Amino acid sequence: MSRGAPSRRLSTGVREDAVARGADETEYTLSVLVENKPGVLSRVAGLFTRRNFNIDSLAVGETENPEYSRMTIVVEGNDKTVEQVKKQLNKVIPVIKVSDLTDDDSVDRELAMYKVSCDPETRGEIMQIAESFRANVVDMGAEAVVVEVTGDTEKVEAMEDMLRGFGIKETVRTGRISLARGEKTTDETGN
Amino acid sequence: MSKTREDGETTEEKEAPTTRRGAEALVEGLKQEGVDTMFGITGGAVMPVYDALYDDEDIDHIMMGHEQGAAHAAEAYHSVTGRPGVCLATSGPGATNLITGLADADMDSRSIIAVTGQVPTEMIGNDAFQETDMRGVSMPVTKHNYLVKDEDEVPDTVQEAFYVSNTGRPGPVVVDMPKDVSKNDTDAVRGELNIEGYSPNYEGHPRQVKKAAEAIEGADKPLIFAGGGAIMADAADEVRELANENRIPVTTSLQGLGGFPEDNDLSLGMLGMHGTGYANRAVTDCDLLIGIGVRFDDRATGKIESFAPSAEVIHVDIDPAEISKNIHADIPIVGDAKRVVGDINDEMASHASPDTEDWLDTLNDWREKYPMEYEQEDGELKPQYVIEELDDRTPDDTIVCTGVGQHQMWAAQWYEYNEPRTWISSGGLGTMGCGLPMTIGAKLAAPDKEVVCIDGDGSFLMTVQELATAVREELDFTLVIINNYYMGMVRQWQELFSDERYAESELPHLPEFDKIAEAFGAKGWRLTESENVGEVLEEALEYDGPSVIDAVIDPNENVFPMVPAGSGNDEFIMGKGTQGSRIS
């Protein structure tokens, strides 16, 4: 056979297969449509544990059709491992569709609430920061305020950085939720 | 059925469903699926199911000695017949005892249905007596599982369980039946099967099939690597045609044994850790590897970097997740092996066969260079000899079951497998103790065939209680224990790689297995030298009932060739510590 070096060999001559795991890990966003039945979350979460895949976040809720739920899963990996994640997810019987929104144009949001220490002097400053992030102060006490912010990960983290100086007493964050932009539904996009 | 209307008039209502208990609906569903044999052990939560079986005349229930045995027997039933094997256990310990068998079936892609009793629905979660979350516990080792929460769901669940288990890539499925669900009345009948998230793909993509044919035409050194998937898909004929018509040599995985006749001159036997030297050389040197129903397990590939390093890889598999999981597939074809390989054969009609004569000459040189051999002095008893003698005295369609360890590898190497579904063993999970219960399942699945078990001393002792099952069921098989008074494979690794530190691998106080056999009501023999091996084997094969031969072999005998774990397949060690390869 007259062919060039098979593509799966790296320039070092080592098979690509062997070095794939653990190499060049980045974040991937998967949107997983599942049957809305008991035990499905456990099947999906258990799969990640069993296959040694890393979940960064997982958010789940009912869809426009109450028979289905949609999970947005942020997973750490590379193209090869995430390909396996998708294939293994597809093998879970109640999983109906796995869409990869990583490279697609999608809207990503998460919600965070911060309980921030304050005193009469800093309260105004905190409220100003909240306002500039279009965040809401949802509870106010003499020594602490609770700020709620919605946005993509960068925005949420930027606000957290700003609030850190005042002393964050407690944080709670949802996982990321994502939808494809445009007219197509999430299940018609991705791969 | 007839029904009395309110006005007292009796009418015929043919469509009216019959009211029966959930357990009876379960048994009815099993029969609709064609179940004729099941393996199990009764207990509290599963009593209603046994009650429903009590009057049944169509299903033969085999009472096993341990639930693990029931699962292994069901596995063998599937391997022999291609139909799902069914096992039955009670809740809690009965159910958890099935887990090893379920995991074994999951790893080796065998279709088994495990019906388990469960505590009544209103007690689930209360830590009731013999309660285990079987759905949770079995989740990582099954293809799918069901907790039946309502008796009306029984007919559909049974239908779905069988469909999921034995379509696509076969696997184990659990149906967990709470006791009240089994006892309550239902008139539900099975509806139309509809599983939105499950639709296995059977047809290979025509473009990929064409690409495969082109690659075969262009290859100089092609090699077929056939696995258990080829056997399960009943693709042995198609594989043989692909090989014979195009003069392509064939190697198999452990679970692929029998998928290609080993008496064919194109057969290289098994590859991998204990594969033949020539198969391992062939896979290292080939320029086209045609994987059919294989999952490129680490015991088969050795070090990934050195596996078929210069080959283009065609990978035919029913499970898309196996494609490029371990070995990158240049030409992936997802589909049923029988159809896909058949399509490739059809496509080859418009392609020239590759000229492989030089390649086959090279392989023949390697056959001579790395022969399978062993030495047996007078008075010694070598395992290879026992297995060869057994092979000589049994027909080609004999079903061979094994446990796990050295004896298993010798059985793979020294018995010649020429027909599919004749090799039944635990490959992926490596479950010691699987041999005897699998033998029972195999014999019940194929009562007219010769069934033998090549077992190990350690393996045999792990499930020895199933001899009681075999005697009670009057099963006619011959079990040969390759007895070295060691956990032999561990001993071998300790000798070769751990400075002979034999930590807990010696088994000096084993019982006399021939006497154990007799105590169970089976027949026992003890062999200590090569002289009367043939005679004893003949007596045992002749005996109508379970025969147990305790063959006490040379404990220092190791399994060769061997690819040390983490090495490339071409770095195999031949016997006596000589390096097999890299010496061209």
PDB file of C-alpha atoms in Angstrom, chain B residues 247-470:
ATOM      1  CA  ARG B 247      -6.615 -15.332   0.894  1.00  0.00           C
ATOM      2  CA  ILE B 248      -6.529 -13.133   3.993  1.00  0.00           C
ATOM      3  CA  PRO B 249      -5.118 -14.704   7.170  1.00  0.00           C
ATOM      4  CA  VAL B 250      -7.265 -14.623  10.300  1.00  0.00           C
ATOM      5  CA  THR B 251      -6.487 -14.225  13.959  1.00  0.00           C
ATOM      6  CA  THR B 252      -9.107 -14.155  16.686  1.00  0.00           C
ATOM      7  CA  SER B 253      -9.498 -12.686  20.123  1.00  0.00           C
ATOM      8  CA  LEU B 254     -10.074 -15.031  23.059  1.00  0.00           C
ATOM      9  CA  GLN B 255     -13.841 -14.649  22.695  1.00  0.00           C
ATOM     10  CA  GLY B 256     -13.509 -14.970  18.941  1.00  0.00           C
ATOM     11  CA  LEU B 257     -12.288 -18.577  19.223  1.00  0.00           C
ATOM     12  CA  GLY B 258     -14.370 -20.743  16.926  1.00  0.00           C
ATOM     13  CA  GLY B 259     -15.367 -17.771  14.804  1.00  0.00           C
ATOM     14  CA  PHE B 260     -12.904 -18.994  12.191  1.00  0.00           C
ATOM     15  CA  PRO B 261     -11.909 -22.657  11.881  1.00  0.00           C
ATOM     16  CA  GLU B 262      -8.465 -23.209  13.334  1.00  0.00           C
ATOM     17  CA  ASP B 263      -7.876 -26.121  10.964  1.00  0.00           C
ATOM     18  CA  ASN B 264      -8.016 -23.687   8.029  1.00  0.00           C
ATOM     19  CA  ASP B 265      -4.538 -22.898   6.673  1.00  0.00           C
ATOM     20  CA  LEU B 266      -5.335 -19.168   6.960  1.00  0.00           C
ATOM     21  CA  SER B 267      -5.876 -19.409  10.715  1.00  0.00           C
ATOM     22  CA  LEU B 268      -3.199 -17.961  12.945  1.00  0.00           C
ATOM     23  CA  GLY B 269      -5.032 -18.782  16.166  1.00  0.00           C
ATOM     24  CA  MET B 270      -5.447 -16.267  18.920  1.00  0.00           C
ATOM     25  CA  LEU B 271      -3.451 -13.044  19.284  1.00  0.00           C
ATOM     26  CA  GLY B 272      -2.657 -11.033  22.376  1.00  0.00           C
ATOM     27  CA  MET B 273      -1.083 -11.691  25.731  1.00  0.00           C
ATOM     28  CA  HIS B 274      -1.085 -15.468  25.272  1.00  0.00           C
ATOM     29  CA  GLY B 275      -1.635 -15.521  21.561  1.00  0.00           C
ATOM     30  CA  THR B 276       0.592 -17.359  19.124  1.00  0.00           C
ATOM     31  CA  GLY B 277       3.887 -15.752  18.239  1.00  0.00           C
ATOM     32  CA  TYR B 278       2.950 -15.733  14.577  1.00  0.00           C
ATOM     33  CA  ALA B 279      -0.403 -14.031  15.192  1.00  0.00           C
ATOM     34  CA  ASN B 280       1.322 -11.354  17.228  1.00  0.00           C
ATOM     35  CA  ARG B 281       3.977 -10.867  14.566  1.00  0.00           C
ATOM     36  CA  ALA B 282       1.270 -10.737  11.929  1.00  0.00           C
ATOM     37  CA  VAL B 283      -0.731  -8.046  13.711  1.00  0.00           C
ATOM     38  CA  THR B 284       2.403  -6.012  14.262  1.00  0.00           C
ATOM     39  CA  ASP B 285       3.446  -6.208  10.614  1.00  0.00           C
ATOM     40  CA  CYS B 286       0.136  -6.105   8.770  1.00  0.00           C
ATOM     41  CA  ASP B 287      -0.694  -3.104   6.597  1.00  0.00           C
ATOM     42  CA  LEU B 288      -4.462  -3.562   6.821  1.00  0.00           C
ATOM     43  CA  LEU B 289      -6.234  -4.773   9.932  1.00  0.00           C
ATOM     44  CA  ILE B 290      -9.865  -5.792   9.529  1.00  0.00           C
ATOM     45  CA  GLY B 291     -11.368  -5.868  13.022  1.00  0.00           C
ATOM     46  CA  ILE B 292     -14.745  -7.608  13.096  1.00  0.00           C
ATOM     47  CA  GLY B 293     -16.724  -7.570  16.338  1.00  0.00           C
ATOM     48  CA  VAL B 294     -13.719  -6.818  18.479  1.00  0.00           C
ATOM     49  CA  ARG B 295     -13.235  -4.167  21.140  1.00  0.00           C
ATOM     50  CA  PHE B 296      -9.422  -3.979  21.128  1.00  0.00           C
ATOM     51  CA  ASP B 297      -9.145  -4.978  24.770  1.00  0.00           C
ATOM     52  CA  ASP B 298      -5.755  -4.416  26.408  1.00  0.00           C
ATOM     53  CA  ARG B 299      -5.113  -8.169  26.675  1.00  0.00           C
ATOM     54  CA  ALA B 300      -5.484  -8.339  22.898  1.00  0.00           C
ATOM     55  CA  THR B 301      -3.598  -5.204  21.903  1.00  0.00           C
ATOM     56  CA  GLY B 302      -0.710  -5.075  24.348  1.00  0.00           C
ATOM     57  CA  LYS B 303       0.919  -1.662  24.344  1.00  0.00           C
ATOM     58  CA  ILE B 304      -1.304   0.497  22.138  1.00  0.00           C
ATOM     59  CA  GLU B 305       1.606   2.303  20.499  1.00  0.00           C
ATOM     60  CA  SER B 306       2.977  -0.967  19.145  1.00  0.00           C
ATOM     61  CA  PHE B 307      -0.345  -2.427  18.044  1.00  0.00           C
ATOM     62  CA  ALA B 308      -0.622  -2.723  14.274  1.00  0.00           C
ATOM     63  CA  PRO B 309       1.555   0.402  14.068  1.00  0.00           C
ATOM     64  CA  SER B 310       1.658   0.691  10.286  1.00  0.00           C
ATOM     65  CA  ALA B 311      -1.779  -0.648   9.497  1.00  0.00           C
ATOM     66  CA  GLU B 312      -4.847   1.009   8.181  1.00  0.00           C
ATOM     67  CA  VAL B 313      -7.689  -0.155  10.424  1.00  0.00           C
ATOM     68  CA  ILE B 314     -11.150  -1.202   9.313  1.00  0.00           C
ATOM     69  CA  HIS B 315     -13.383  -1.639  12.343  1.00  0.00           C
ATOM     70  CA  VAL B 316     -16.758  -3.334  12.024  1.00  0.00           C
ATOM     71  CA  ASP B 317     -18.847  -3.177  15.193  1.00  0.00           C
ATOM     72  CA  ILE B 318     -22.481  -2.867  16.185  1.00  0.00           C
ATOM     73  CA  ASP B 319     -21.587  -0.500  19.033  1.00  0.00           C
ATOM     74  CA  PRO B 320     -20.552   2.983  17.831  1.00  0.00           C
ATOM     75  CA  ALA B 321     -18.848   3.602  21.180  1.00  0.00           C
ATOM     76  CA  GLU B 322     -16.302   0.872  20.388  1.00  0.00           C
ATOM     77  CA  ILE B 323     -15.163   2.689  17.260  1.00  0.00           C
ATOM     78  CA  SER B 324     -11.906   4.500  18.000  1.00  0.00           C
ATOM     79  CA  LYS B 325     -12.273   3.901  21.748  1.00  0.00           C
ATOM     80  CA  ASN B 326      -8.929   2.152  22.074  1.00  0.00           C
ATOM     81  CA  ILE B 327      -7.598   1.967  18.517  1.00  0.00           C
ATOM     82  CA  HIS B 328      -8.278   4.623  15.931  1.00  0.00           C
ATOM     83  CA  ALA B 329     -10.405   3.279  13.075  1.00  0.00           C
ATOM     84  CA  ASP B 330      -9.521   4.634   9.644  1.00  0.00           C
ATOM     85  CA  ILE B 331     -12.584   2.995   8.118  1.00  0.00           C
ATOM     86  CA  PRO B 332     -15.249   2.601  10.813  1.00  0.00           C
ATOM     87  CA  ILE B 333     -18.338   0.615   9.865  1.00  0.00           C
ATOM     88  CA  VAL B 334     -21.089   0.558  12.460  1.00  0.00           C
ATOM     89  CA  GLY B 335     -23.440  -2.309  11.854  1.00  0.00           C
ATOM     90  CA  ASP B 336     -24.232  -5.953  12.290  1.00  0.00           C
ATOM     91  CA  ALA B 337     -21.134  -8.022  11.479  1.00  0.00           C
ATOM     92  CA  LYS B 338     -23.052 -10.559   9.411  1.00  0.00           C
ATOM     93  CA  ARG B 339     -24.587  -7.929   7.156  1.00  0.00           C
ATOM     94  CA  VAL B 340     -21.523  -5.714   6.929  1.00  0.00           C
ATOM     95  CA  VAL B 341     -19.071  -8.510   6.160  1.00  0.00           C
ATOM     96  CA  GLY B 342     -21.615  -9.947   3.723  1.00  0.00           C
ATOM     97  CA  ASP B 343     -21.776  -6.530   2.055  1.00  0.00           C
ATOM     98  CA  ILE B 344     -17.987  -6.356   1.886  1.00  0.00           C
ATOM     99  CA  ASN B 345     -17.967  -9.804   0.263  1.00  0.00           C
ATOM    100  CA  ASP B 346     -20.511  -8.618  -2.303  1.00  0.00           C
ATOM    101  CA  GLU B 347     -18.513  -5.465  -2.919  1.00  0.00           C
ATOM    102  CA  MET B 348     -15.337  -7.509  -3.454  1.00  0.00           C
ATOM    103  CA  ALA B 349     -16.991  -8.965  -6.568  1.00  0.00           C
ATOM    104  CA  SER B 350     -16.123  -5.705  -8.295  1.00  0.00           C
ATOM    105  CA  HIS B 351     -12.661  -5.454  -6.740  1.00  0.00           C
ATOM    106  CA  ALA B 352      -9.575  -7.527  -7.282  1.00  0.00           C
ATOM    107  CA  SER B 353      -8.441  -9.743  -4.433  1.00  0.00           C
ATOM    108  CA  PRO B 354      -5.145  -8.685  -2.949  1.00  0.00           C
ATOM    109  CA  ASP B 355      -2.096 -10.739  -3.778  1.00  0.00           C
ATOM    110  CA  THR B 356      -1.179 -12.117  -0.379  1.00  0.00           C
ATOM    111  CA  GLU B 357       1.067 -15.040  -1.312  1.00  0.00           C
ATOM    112  CA  ASP B 358       4.282 -13.314  -0.136  1.00  0.00           C
ATOM    113  CA  TRP B 359       2.557 -12.313   3.072  1.00  0.00           C
ATOM    114  CA  LEU B 360       1.304 -15.854   3.657  1.00  0.00           C
ATOM    115  CA  ASP B 361       4.847 -17.170   3.001  1.00  0.00           C
ATOM    116  CA  THR B 362       6.169 -14.789   5.627  1.00  0.00           C
ATOM    117  CA  LEU B 363       3.522 -15.994   8.061  1.00  0.00           C
ATOM    118  CA  ASN B 364       4.483 -19.578   7.379  1.00  0.00           C
ATOM    119  CA  ASP B 365       8.092 -18.716   8.179  1.00  0.00           C
ATOM    120  CA  TRP B 366       6.906 -17.264  11.478  1.00  0.00           C
ATOM    121  CA  ARG B 367       4.839 -20.348  12.171  1.00  0.00           C
ATOM    122  CA  GLU B 368       8.060 -22.338  11.940  1.00  0.00           C
ATOM    123  CA  LYS B 369      10.052 -19.819  13.872  1.00  0.00           C
ATOM    124  CA  TYR B 370       7.610 -19.469  16.771  1.00  0.00           C
ATOM    125  CA  PRO B 371       5.943 -22.849  17.044  1.00  0.00           C
ATOM    126  CA  MET B 372       3.471 -23.704  19.767  1.00  0.00           C
ATOM    127  CA  GLU B 373       5.275 -26.342  21.764  1.00  0.00           C
ATOM    128  CA  TYR B 374       5.797 -27.854  25.190  1.00  0.00           C
ATOM    129  CA  GLU B 375       7.936 -30.578  26.656  1.00  0.00           C
ATOM    130  CA  GLN B 376       6.698 -33.500  28.669  1.00  0.00           C
ATOM    131  CA  GLU B 377       9.171 -35.933  30.192  1.00  0.00           C
ATOM    132  CA  ASP B 378       8.206 -39.483  31.068  1.00  0.00           C
ATOM    133  CA  GLY B 379       6.152 -39.594  34.228  1.00  0.00           C
ATOM    134  CA  GLU B 380       5.241 -35.921  33.995  1.00  0.00           C
ATOM    135  CA  LEU B 381       1.804 -34.580  33.331  1.00  0.00           C
ATOM    136  CA  LYS B 382       1.579 -31.375  31.338  1.00  0.00           C
ATOM    137  CA  PRO B 383      -1.650 -29.434  30.959  1.00  0.00           C
ATOM    138  CA  GLN B 384      -1.174 -29.006  27.223  1.00  0.00           C
ATOM    139  CA  TYR B 385      -1.037 -32.769  26.810  1.00  0.00           C
ATOM    140  CA  VAL B 386      -4.247 -33.329  28.765  1.00  0.00           C
ATOM    141  CA  ILE B 387      -6.041 -30.750  26.618  1.00  0.00           C
ATOM    142  CA  GLU B 388      -4.712 -32.175  23.350  1.00  0.00           C
ATOM    143  CA  GLU B 389      -5.820 -35.644  24.383  1.00  0.00           C
ATOM    144  CA  LEU B 390      -9.261 -34.281  25.246  1.00  0.00           C
ATOM    145  CA  ASP B 391      -9.436 -32.541  21.863  1.00  0.00           C
ATOM    146  CA  ASP B 392      -8.547 -35.819  20.121  1.00  0.00           C
ATOM    147  CA  ARG B 393     -11.454 -37.607  21.777  1.00  0.00           C
ATOM    148  CA  THR B 394     -14.209 -35.052  21.293  1.00  0.00           C
ATOM    149  CA  PRO B 395     -16.050 -33.980  18.132  1.00  0.00           C
ATOM    150  CA  ASP B 396     -15.648 -30.606  16.407  1.00  0.00           C
ATOM    151  CA  ASP B 397     -18.918 -29.238  17.723  1.00  0.00           C
ATOM    152  CA  THR B 398     -18.004 -29.948  21.344  1.00  0.00           C
ATOM    153  CA  ILE B 399     -18.721 -26.991  23.608  1.00  0.00           C
ATOM    154  CA  VAL B 400     -15.746 -26.107  25.761  1.00  0.00           C
ATOM    155  CA  CYS B 401     -16.268 -24.067  28.920  1.00  0.00           C
ATOM    156  CA  THR B 402     -13.447 -22.859  31.134  1.00  0.00           C
ATOM    157  CA  GLY B 403     -12.747 -21.013  34.340  1.00  0.00           C
ATOM    158  CA  VAL B 404     -10.180 -18.226  34.428  1.00  0.00           C
ATOM    159  CA  GLY B 405      -6.426 -18.479  34.698  1.00  0.00           C
ATOM    160  CA  GLN B 406      -3.622 -20.561  33.243  1.00  0.00           C
ATOM    161  CA  HIS B 407      -5.897 -23.481  32.409  1.00  0.00           C
ATOM    162  CA  GLN B 408      -8.124 -21.103  30.442  1.00  0.00           C
ATOM    163  CA  MET B 409      -5.208 -19.919  28.336  1.00  0.00           C
ATOM    164  CA  TRP B 410      -4.007 -23.479  27.748  1.00  0.00           C
ATOM    165  CA  ALA B 411      -7.549 -24.410  26.778  1.00  0.00           C
ATOM    166  CA  ALA B 412      -7.552 -21.515  24.313  1.00  0.00           C
ATOM    167  CA  GLN B 413      -4.185 -22.529  22.895  1.00  0.00           C
ATOM    168  CA  TRP B 414      -4.262 -26.310  22.810  1.00  0.00           C
ATOM    169  CA  TYR B 415      -7.820 -27.227  21.960  1.00  0.00           C
ATOM    170  CA  GLU B 416      -8.697 -26.640  18.322  1.00  0.00           C
ATOM    171  CA  TYR B 417     -11.863 -24.574  17.798  1.00  0.00           C
ATOM    172  CA  ASN B 418     -13.444 -25.012  14.418  1.00  0.00           C
ATOM    173  CA  GLU B 419     -17.032 -24.004  14.966  1.00  0.00           C
ATOM    174  CA  PRO B 420     -18.662 -20.890  16.386  1.00  0.00           C
ATOM    175  CA  ARG B 421     -20.378 -21.003  19.779  1.00  0.00           C
ATOM    176  CA  THR B 422     -18.102 -23.770  21.019  1.00  0.00           C
ATOM    177  CA  TRP B 423     -15.901 -21.637  23.286  1.00  0.00           C
ATOM    178  CA  ILE B 424     -17.582 -20.287  26.424  1.00  0.00           C
ATOM    179  CA  SER B 425     -15.481 -18.460  28.930  1.00  0.00           C
ATOM    180  CA  SER B 426     -15.153 -15.273  30.896  1.00  0.00           C
ATOM    181  CA  GLY B 427     -12.992 -12.939  28.827  1.00  0.00           C
ATOM    182  CA  GLY B 428     -13.460  -9.328  29.820  1.00  0.00           C
ATOM    183  CA  LEU B 429     -14.174  -9.679  33.507  1.00  0.00           C
ATOM    184  CA  GLY B 430     -11.972 -12.734  34.069  1.00  0.00           C
ATOM    185  CA  THR B 431     -14.354 -14.335  36.548  1.00  0.00           C
ATOM    186  CA  MET B 432     -12.805 -17.333  38.270  1.00  0.00           C
ATOM    187  CA  GLY B 433     -15.468 -19.896  39.037  1.00  0.00           C
ATOM    188  CA  CYS B 434     -17.501 -19.304  35.896  1.00  0.00           C
ATOM    189  CA  GLY B 435     -16.592 -22.717  34.423  1.00  0.00           C
ATOM    190  CA  LEU B 436     -18.886 -25.195  36.149  1.00  0.00           C
ATOM    191  CA  PRO B 437     -22.062 -23.059  36.101  1.00  0.00           C
ATOM    192  CA  MET B 438     -21.415 -22.168  32.453  1.00  0.00           C
ATOM    193  CA  THR B 439     -21.034 -25.860  31.713  1.00  0.00           C
ATOM    194  CA  ILE B 440     -24.428 -26.480  33.294  1.00  0.00           C
ATOM    195  CA  GLY B 441     -26.026 -23.688  31.270  1.00  0.00           C
ATOM    196  CA  ALA B 442     -24.375 -24.912  28.069  1.00  0.00           C
ATOM    197  CA  LYS B 443     -25.451 -28.521  28.549  1.00  0.00           C
ATOM    198  CA  LEU B 444     -29.047 -27.497  29.210  1.00  0.00           C
ATOM    199  CA  ALA B 445     -28.964 -25.276  26.138  1.00  0.00           C
ATOM    200  CA  ALA B 446     -27.518 -28.031  23.957  1.00  0.00           C
ATOM    201  CA  PRO B 447     -28.390 -31.380  25.538  1.00  0.00           C
ATOM    202  CA  ASP B 448     -27.386 -33.310  22.433  1.00  0.00           C
ATOM    203  CA  LYS B 449     -23.900 -31.902  22.202  1.00  0.00           C
ATOM    204  CA  GLU B 450     -20.754 -33.001  23.942  1.00  0.00           C
ATOM    205  CA  VAL B 451     -19.984 -30.436  26.633  1.00  0.00           C
ATOM    206  CA  VAL B 452     -16.673 -30.322  28.460  1.00  0.00           C
ATOM    207  CA  CYS B 453     -15.181 -27.967  30.993  1.00  0.00           C
ATOM    208  CA  ILE B 454     -11.501 -27.270  31.317  1.00  0.00           C
ATOM    209  CA  ASP B 455     -11.268 -25.780  34.784  1.00  0.00           C
ATOM    210  CA  GLY B 456      -8.612 -24.747  37.256  1.00  0.00           C
ATOM    211  CA  ASP B 457      -8.251 -25.890  40.837  1.00  0.00           C
ATOM    212  CA  GLY B 458      -8.844 -22.403  42.202  1.00  0.00           C
ATOM    213  CA  SER B 459     -11.675 -21.677  39.800  1.00  0.00           C
ATOM    214  CA  PHE B 460     -13.435 -24.986  40.404  1.00  0.00           C
ATOM    215  CA  LEU B 461     -13.475 -24.552  44.163  1.00  0.00           C
ATOM    216  CA  MET B 462     -15.136 -21.146  43.875  1.00  0.00           C
ATOM    217  CA  THR B 463     -18.411 -22.545  42.507  1.00  0.00           C
ATOM    218  CA  VAL B 464     -18.064 -26.235  43.396  1.00  0.00           C
ATOM    219  CA  GLN B 465     -21.560 -26.278  44.931  1.00  0.00           C
ATOM    220  CA  GLU B 466     -23.001 -26.384  41.420  1.00  0.00           C
ATOM    221  CA  LEU B 467     -21.974 -30.055  41.232  1.00  0.00           C
ATOM    222  CA  ALA B 468     -25.114 -30.682  43.267  1.00  0.00           C
ATOM    223  CA  THR B 469     -27.116 -28.956  40.524  1.00  0.00           C
ATOM    224  CA  ALA B 470     -25.428 -31.034  37.829  1.00  0.00           C
TER     225      ALA B 470
END
